[in-house]
mmCIF file of C-alpha atoms in Angstrom:
data_model
loop_
_atom_site.group_PDB
_atom_site.id
_atom_site.type_symbol
_atom_site.label_atom_id
_atom_site.label_comp_id
_atom_site.label_asym_id
_atom_site.label_seq_id
_atom_site.Cartn_x
_atom_site.Cartn_y
_atom_site.Cartn_z
ATOM 1 C CA MET A 17 -69.631 214.563 63.536
ATOM 2 C CA LYS A 18 -67.354 217.307 64.811
ATOM 3 C CA ALA A 19 -70.543 219.162 65.960
ATOM 4 C CA ASN A 20 -71.407 216.099 68.220
ATOM 5 C CA PHE A 21 -68.114 215.870 69.915
ATOM 6 C CA PRO A 22 -68.816 218.415 72.713
ATOM 7 C CA CYS A 23 -71.989 216.572 73.494
ATOM 8 C CA LEU A 24 -70.269 213.300 73.717
ATOM 9 C CA ALA A 25 -67.660 214.924 75.920
ATOM 10 C CA LEU A 26 -70.093 216.158 78.329
ATOM 11 C CA LEU A 27 -72.053 212.913 78.388
ATOM 12 C CA SER A 28 -68.803 210.991 79.191
ATOM 13 C CA MET A 29 -67.997 213.397 82.040
ATOM 14 C CA ALA A 30 -71.428 212.990 83.684
ATOM 15 C CA LEU A 31 -71.153 209.271 83.483
ATOM 16 C CA PHE A 32 -67.708 209.543 85.064
ATOM 17 C CA PHE A 33 -68.979 211.485 88.029
ATOM 18 C CA ILE A 34 -72.111 209.429 88.451
ATOM 19 C CA GLY A 35 -69.767 206.358 88.802
ATOM 20 C CA CYS A 36 -67.473 208.044 91.326
ATOM 21 C CA LYS A 37 -69.287 207.738 94.572
ATOM 22 C CA LYS A 38 -67.701 208.068 97.992
ATOM 23 C CA SER A 39 -69.418 204.937 99.092
ATOM 24 C CA GLU A 40 -67.673 202.747 96.425
ATOM 25 C CA GLU A 41 -64.013 201.844 95.974
ATOM 26 C CA VAL A 42 -62.033 200.214 93.155
ATOM 27 C CA LYS A 43 -60.167 197.018 93.467
ATOM 28 C CA PRO A 44 -58.311 194.737 91.128
ATOM 29 C CA GLY A 45 -60.395 192.220 89.232
ATOM 30 C CA ILE A 46 -59.699 188.499 88.497
ATOM 31 C CA ASN A 47 -58.025 189.277 85.131
ATOM 32 C CA GLY A 48 -56.022 192.324 86.154
ATOM 33 C CA ASP A 49 -58.873 194.732 85.385
ATOM 34 C CA THR A 50 -60.851 196.672 87.774
ATOM 35 C CA ALA A 51 -64.120 196.060 89.423
ATOM 36 C CA THR A 52 -66.184 198.599 91.400
ATOM 37 C CA LEU A 53 -67.439 197.310 94.823
ATOM 38 C CA ALA A 54 -69.533 198.855 97.414
ATOM 39 C CA ALA A 55 -67.993 199.651 100.614
ATOM 40 C CA GLY A 56 -67.570 196.770 103.030
ATOM 41 C CA SER A 57 -68.261 194.201 100.373
ATOM 42 C CA THR A 58 -65.629 191.621 99.322
ATOM 43 C CA LEU A 59 -64.446 190.327 95.733
ATOM 44 C CA SER A 60 -65.719 186.774 95.253
ATOM 45 C CA ALA A 61 -63.941 184.388 93.122
ATOM 46 C CA PRO A 62 -65.746 183.322 89.788
ATOM 47 C CA THR A 63 -67.596 179.853 89.743
ATOM 48 C CA TYR A 64 -66.957 177.438 87.079
ATOM 49 C CA ALA A 65 -68.953 174.527 85.904
ATOM 50 C CA VAL A 66 -67.785 171.447 83.811
ATOM 51 C CA GLU A 67 -70.284 170.496 81.132
ATOM 52 C CA THR A 68 -70.151 167.359 78.934
ATOM 53 C CA LEU A 69 -70.637 168.159 75.342
ATOM 54 C CA TYR A 70 -69.797 164.821 73.623
ATOM 55 C CA GLY A 71 -70.063 161.380 74.992
ATOM 56 C CA SER A 72 -70.702 160.475 78.655
ATOM 57 C CA PRO A 73 -68.413 160.552 81.638
ATOM 58 C CA TYR A 74 -70.121 157.652 83.221
ATOM 59 C CA ALA A 75 -70.461 155.268 80.116
ATOM 60 C CA ALA A 76 -67.458 154.334 78.097
ATOM 61 C CA GLY A 77 -68.200 152.643 74.662
ATOM 62 C CA ASN A 78 -67.827 152.925 70.914
ATOM 63 C CA MET A 79 -70.794 154.515 69.461
ATOM 64 C CA ASP A 80 -71.238 157.455 66.777
ATOM 65 C CA GLY A 81 -74.008 160.001 67.375
ATOM 66 C CA MET A 82 -74.843 163.509 68.048
ATOM 67 C CA GLY A 83 -73.345 165.186 71.121
ATOM 68 C CA LYS A 84 -73.834 163.326 74.496
ATOM 69 C CA ASN A 85 -75.296 160.315 72.485
ATOM 70 C CA ALA A 86 -71.857 159.384 71.320
ATOM 71 C CA ARG A 87 -69.640 157.229 73.304
ATOM 72 C CA PHE A 88 -65.722 157.232 73.661
ATOM 73 C CA ASN A 89 -63.419 154.887 75.519
ATOM 74 C CA SER A 90 -60.390 156.982 76.979
ATOM 75 C CA PRO A 91 -60.101 159.805 74.484
ATOM 76 C CA PHE A 92 -56.686 161.442 74.632
ATOM 77 C CA GLY A 93 -55.131 163.870 71.961
ATOM 78 C CA ILE A 94 -57.284 166.546 70.330
ATOM 79 C CA GLN A 95 -56.797 168.580 67.144
ATOM 80 C CA ILE A 96 -59.085 171.670 66.631
ATOM 81 C CA MET A 97 -59.669 172.996 63.105
ATOM 82 C CA ASP A 98 -60.354 176.368 61.916
ATOM 83 C CA ASP A 99 -64.082 175.638 61.392
ATOM 84 C CA GLY A 100 -64.535 174.184 64.874
ATOM 85 C CA THR A 101 -64.265 170.600 63.820
ATOM 86 C CA LEU A 102 -62.532 168.367 66.450
ATOM 87 C CA TYR A 103 -60.380 165.310 65.891
ATOM 88 C CA VAL A 104 -59.919 162.998 68.789
ATOM 89 C CA ALA A 105 -57.556 160.113 69.360
ATOM 90 C CA ASP A 106 -59.969 157.553 70.966
ATOM 91 C CA TYR A 107 -57.389 155.328 72.768
ATOM 92 C CA ASN A 108 -59.242 152.339 73.741
ATOM 93 C CA ASN A 109 -61.423 152.207 70.627
ATOM 94 C CA ASN A 110 -58.231 152.121 68.339
ATOM 95 C CA ALA A 111 -59.866 154.971 66.429
ATOM 96 C CA ILE A 112 -59.789 158.508 65.390
ATOM 97 C CA ARG A 113 -63.097 160.199 65.833
ATOM 98 C CA LYS A 114 -64.399 163.453 64.119
ATOM 99 C CA ILE A 115 -66.693 165.782 65.842
ATOM 100 C CA SER A 116 -68.213 168.112 63.234
ATOM 101 C CA SER A 117 -69.003 171.841 63.933
ATOM 102 C CA THR A 118 -72.630 170.736 64.440
ATOM 103 C CA GLY A 119 -71.763 168.161 67.072
ATOM 104 C CA MET A 120 -72.086 164.946 65.194
ATOM 105 C CA VAL A 121 -69.410 162.274 66.224
ATOM 106 C CA SER A 122 -68.185 159.733 63.793
ATOM 107 C CA LYS A 123 -65.274 157.403 63.332
ATOM 108 C CA LEU A 124 -62.666 157.801 60.496
ATOM 109 C CA SER A 125 -62.337 154.909 58.208
ATOM 110 C CA LEU A 126 -58.550 154.583 58.205
ATOM 111 C CA LYS A 127 -57.162 151.850 55.981
ATOM 112 C CA GLN A 128 -54.629 149.234 56.821
ATOM 113 C CA ALA A 129 -51.054 149.234 55.553
ATOM 114 C CA PRO A 130 -50.059 147.002 52.693
ATOM 115 C CA GLY A 131 -48.014 144.967 55.322
ATOM 116 C CA GLY A 132 -50.865 144.443 57.515
ATOM 117 C CA GLN A 133 -50.242 147.180 60.068
ATOM 118 C CA TYR A 134 -53.402 148.713 61.462
ATOM 119 C CA LEU A 135 -53.968 151.527 64.053
ATOM 120 C CA THR A 136 -54.096 150.642 67.726
ATOM 121 C CA LYS A 137 -54.163 152.815 70.921
ATOM 122 C CA PRO A 138 -53.646 156.334 69.191
ATOM 123 C CA ILE A 139 -52.675 158.923 71.815
ATOM 124 C CA TYR A 140 -52.100 162.033 69.580
ATOM 125 C CA VAL A 141 -53.753 163.205 66.276
ATOM 126 C CA GLY A 142 -52.994 166.123 64.145
ATOM 127 C CA VAL A 143 -54.762 167.164 60.921
ATOM 128 C CA SER A 144 -53.181 169.340 58.236
ATOM 129 C CA PHE A 145 -55.037 172.566 57.678
ATOM 130 C CA ARG A 146 -54.133 172.590 53.965
ATOM 131 C CA ASN A 147 -54.584 169.217 52.729
ATOM 132 C CA GLY A 148 -56.408 167.318 55.525
ATOM 133 C CA ASN A 149 -53.726 164.647 55.911
ATOM 134 C CA ILE A 150 -54.089 162.855 59.224
ATOM 135 C CA HIS A 151 -51.007 162.353 61.462
ATOM 136 C CA VAL A 152 -51.109 159.900 64.445
ATOM 137 C CA ILE A 153 -48.846 158.840 67.216
ATOM 138 C CA GLN A 154 -49.820 155.439 68.812
ATOM 139 C CA ASP A 155 -48.930 153.786 72.035
ATOM 140 C CA GLY A 156 -46.856 150.745 71.054
ATOM 141 C CA ASN A 157 -47.368 149.176 67.548
ATOM 142 C CA PHE A 158 -49.863 146.677 65.979
ATOM 143 C CA LEU A 159 -47.581 143.709 66.968
ATOM 144 C CA GLY A 160 -48.241 144.623 70.674
ATOM 145 C CA GLU A 161 -44.606 145.621 71.204
ATOM 146 C CA PRO A 162 -43.808 148.744 73.342
ATOM 147 C CA TYR A 163 -42.156 150.545 70.460
ATOM 148 C CA ASP A 164 -44.352 153.417 69.589
ATOM 149 C CA GLU A 165 -45.694 153.691 65.820
ATOM 150 C CA SER A 166 -46.619 156.881 63.827
ATOM 151 C CA TRP A 167 -48.866 157.122 60.850
ATOM 152 C CA ILE A 168 -49.765 159.397 58.129
ATOM 153 C CA TYR A 169 -53.074 158.962 56.153
ATOM 154 C CA LYS A 170 -54.621 160.934 53.480
ATOM 155 C CA ALA A 171 -57.805 163.052 54.251
ATOM 156 C CA ASN A 172 -60.074 160.132 52.752
ATOM 157 C CA GLY A 173 -58.307 157.482 55.031
ATOM 158 C CA ASP A 174 -55.814 155.978 52.519
ATOM 159 C CA PHE A 175 -52.705 154.775 54.030
ATOM 160 C CA VAL A 176 -49.606 156.960 53.294
ATOM 161 C CA ALA A 177 -46.963 155.621 55.696
ATOM 162 C CA ALA A 178 -46.199 154.068 59.082
ATOM 163 C CA SER A 179 -42.968 153.866 61.016
ATOM 164 C CA TYR A 180 -41.681 152.697 64.326
ATOM 165 C CA TYR A 181 -38.157 151.728 65.705
ATOM 166 C CA PHE A 182 -36.971 149.500 68.339
ATOM 167 C CA TYR A 183 -36.903 151.079 71.929
ATOM 168 C CA SER A 184 -38.048 154.417 70.452
ATOM 169 C CA VAL A 185 -40.524 156.386 72.495
ATOM 170 C CA ARG A 186 -42.704 158.751 70.483
ATOM 171 C CA SER A 187 -45.004 161.346 71.783
ATOM 172 C CA VAL A 188 -46.861 164.576 71.107
ATOM 173 C CA LEU A 189 -47.679 166.239 67.856
ATOM 174 C CA ALA A 190 -47.334 170.069 67.464
ATOM 175 C CA ARG A 191 -48.330 171.986 64.305
ATOM 176 C CA ASP A 192 -46.163 174.728 63.074
ATOM 177 C CA PRO A 193 -48.704 177.539 62.373
ATOM 178 C CA TYR A 194 -46.539 179.055 59.572
ATOM 179 C CA THR A 195 -45.612 175.806 57.569
ATOM 180 C CA ASP A 196 -48.515 173.548 58.601
ATOM 181 C CA ILE A 197 -45.852 170.895 59.246
ATOM 182 C CA PHE A 198 -46.272 168.710 62.387
ATOM 183 C CA TYR A 199 -43.386 168.027 64.834
ATOM 184 C CA TYR A 200 -43.253 165.227 67.221
ATOM 185 C CA SER A 201 -40.913 163.766 69.873
ATOM 186 C CA THR A 202 -38.822 160.805 69.124
ATOM 187 C CA ALA A 203 -36.125 159.489 71.270
ATOM 188 C CA ASP A 204 -34.231 162.547 72.646
ATOM 189 C CA GLN A 205 -34.926 164.616 69.545
ATOM 190 C CA ILE A 206 -37.963 166.804 68.189
ATOM 191 C CA GLN A 207 -38.447 165.966 64.416
ATOM 192 C CA GLN A 208 -40.630 166.833 61.559
ATOM 193 C CA HIS A 209 -43.503 164.398 60.965
ATOM 194 C CA ILE A 210 -43.393 164.240 57.349
ATOM 195 C CA LEU A 211 -42.298 161.847 54.565
ATOM 196 C CA ASP A 212 -38.562 161.679 53.926
ATOM 197 C CA GLN A 213 -37.040 161.139 50.532
ATOM 198 C CA ASN A 214 -37.284 157.388 51.066
ATOM 199 C CA GLY A 215 -40.994 157.467 51.749
ATOM 200 C CA ASN A 216 -40.663 156.980 55.422
ATOM 201 C CA ILE A 217 -41.960 159.209 58.333
ATOM 202 C CA GLY A 218 -38.989 161.447 59.238
ATOM 203 C CA GLY A 219 -37.950 164.911 58.463
ATOM 204 C CA VAL A 220 -35.638 167.585 59.791
ATOM 205 C CA LEU A 221 -34.408 167.171 63.322
ATOM 206 C CA ILE A 222 -34.372 170.340 65.551
ATOM 207 C CA PRO A 223 -30.867 170.832 66.708
ATOM 208 C CA ILE A 224 -31.554 171.311 70.439
ATOM 209 C CA ASP A 225 -28.549 171.523 72.636
ATOM 210 C CA VAL A 226 -29.211 168.465 74.707
ATOM 211 C CA SER A 227 -26.176 169.567 77.135
ATOM 212 C CA LYS A 228 -28.559 172.468 78.114
ATOM 213 C CA LEU A 229 -31.259 169.976 79.372
ATOM 214 C CA ALA A 230 -29.078 168.476 82.099
ATOM 215 C CA LEU A 231 -30.298 165.064 81.224
ATOM 216 C CA SER A 232 -28.699 162.008 83.219
ATOM 217 C CA PHE A 233 -28.862 158.564 82.335
ATOM 218 C CA GLY A 234 -26.046 157.240 84.404
ATOM 219 C CA GLY A 235 -23.712 156.643 81.353
ATOM 220 C CA CYS A 236 -26.444 154.768 79.590
ATOM 221 C CA GLY A 237 -26.268 156.225 75.990
ATOM 222 C CA SER A 238 -28.692 153.803 74.574
ATOM 223 C CA CYS A 239 -31.220 154.917 77.142
ATOM 224 C CA LEU A 240 -31.711 157.965 75.062
ATOM 225 C CA ARG A 241 -33.694 155.884 72.714
ATOM 226 C CA SER A 242 -36.358 155.502 75.318
ATOM 227 C CA TYR A 243 -36.584 159.206 76.254
ATOM 228 C CA SER A 244 -39.059 161.744 74.937
ATOM 229 C CA PHE A 245 -40.320 165.269 75.401
ATOM 230 C CA PRO A 246 -43.982 164.971 76.906
ATOM 231 C CA ALA A 247 -44.927 168.402 75.530
ATOM 232 C CA ILE A 248 -44.260 170.456 72.506
ATOM 233 C CA ALA A 249 -45.689 173.753 71.367
ATOM 234 C CA ILE A 250 -44.811 176.058 68.393
ATOM 235 C CA GLY A 251 -45.740 179.684 68.903
ATOM 236 C CA TYR A 252 -46.504 182.427 66.405
ATOM 237 C CA ASN A 253 -43.029 183.885 67.377
ATOM 238 C CA LYS A 254 -41.771 180.771 65.641
ATOM 239 C CA VAL A 255 -40.259 179.643 68.942
ATOM 240 C CA ILE A 256 -40.582 175.853 69.781
ATOM 241 C CA TYR A 257 -41.319 175.328 73.462
ATOM 242 C CA PHE A 258 -41.001 171.837 75.000
ATOM 243 C CA SER A 259 -40.669 170.355 78.563
ATOM 244 C CA THR A 260 -38.631 167.572 80.141
ATOM 245 C CA GLY A 261 -39.083 166.403 83.544
ATOM 246 C CA ASP A 262 -40.011 169.356 85.723
ATOM 247 C CA LYS A 263 -38.484 171.932 83.413
ATOM 248 C CA ILE A 264 -39.665 174.091 80.410
ATOM 249 C CA PHE A 265 -37.461 175.025 77.557
ATOM 250 C CA LYS A 266 -37.516 177.042 74.329
ATOM 251 C CA TYR A 267 -35.523 176.723 71.108
ATOM 252 C CA THR A 268 -35.372 180.021 69.143
ATOM 253 C CA PRO A 269 -35.199 180.755 65.471
ATOM 254 C CA GLY A 270 -31.627 181.767 66.114
ATOM 255 C CA GLY A 271 -30.738 178.267 67.293
ATOM 256 C CA VAL A 272 -30.601 179.066 71.022
ATOM 257 C CA THR A 273 -31.744 176.313 73.619
ATOM 258 C CA GLN A 274 -32.697 178.043 76.881
ATOM 259 C CA ARG A 275 -34.620 177.112 79.948
ATOM 260 C CA ILE A 276 -37.573 179.336 80.901
ATOM 261 C CA PHE A 277 -39.656 180.002 84.046
ATOM 262 C CA ASN A 278 -36.412 179.096 86.087
ATOM 263 C CA LYS A 279 -37.995 179.867 89.424
ATOM 264 C CA LEU A 280 -41.162 177.948 89.073
ATOM 265 C CA ALA A 281 -41.406 174.211 90.260
ATOM 266 C CA PHE A 282 -43.590 171.992 88.096
#
């Protein structure tokens, strides 16, 4: 291997000098890399195309099938698994759909609760990587009231728990990559979406310093119940990122609540 090193070095130098022509110049590329352009030419922006993989953009429906033969009706939240499987909250079909790695779309068979509750208008779905449990946030509840309900099912569709509170807005599901625990937005808090000691959906609340968020409800303390964080993400740095209004914040493992990207307007 050592005997071949001089030859490789000479070949690399030859290629370098061949590439360095006076008639060419180097300009920054789209992603910060460099691109070699002929003199007098301009750098053109890349073109992108949107392709439909599953369902049809022009035909809403409720049909299982392969790829574009399937039909959705207002799909919303998506969960991507390690093996490429997708889970979709199919809002107007009141269903959670599964898209296999081969492209087959099917509807999950999720059982009703013993009290008669059933899944309606799901907006977010999260599936555990470890045990396959299915977590769902829905818009409103099965009674048609505007109080958002959340669910946990076993991987086989058996009911585990359902929960909602009056005036409480729930949204978003974010998975912690270290613990496989999902977090969700409820009222003005971010909370674990797990079973508590009483068998209800709850869990540890993240102690966000709400005073750092500059929330204003005009003295209406109860209005916090109808508040939620529209976006949550948990990074591999164990930081919880979340948004409120036109601002983005982070909550660090050290317990600090801090706004980020202060100079950007969203």
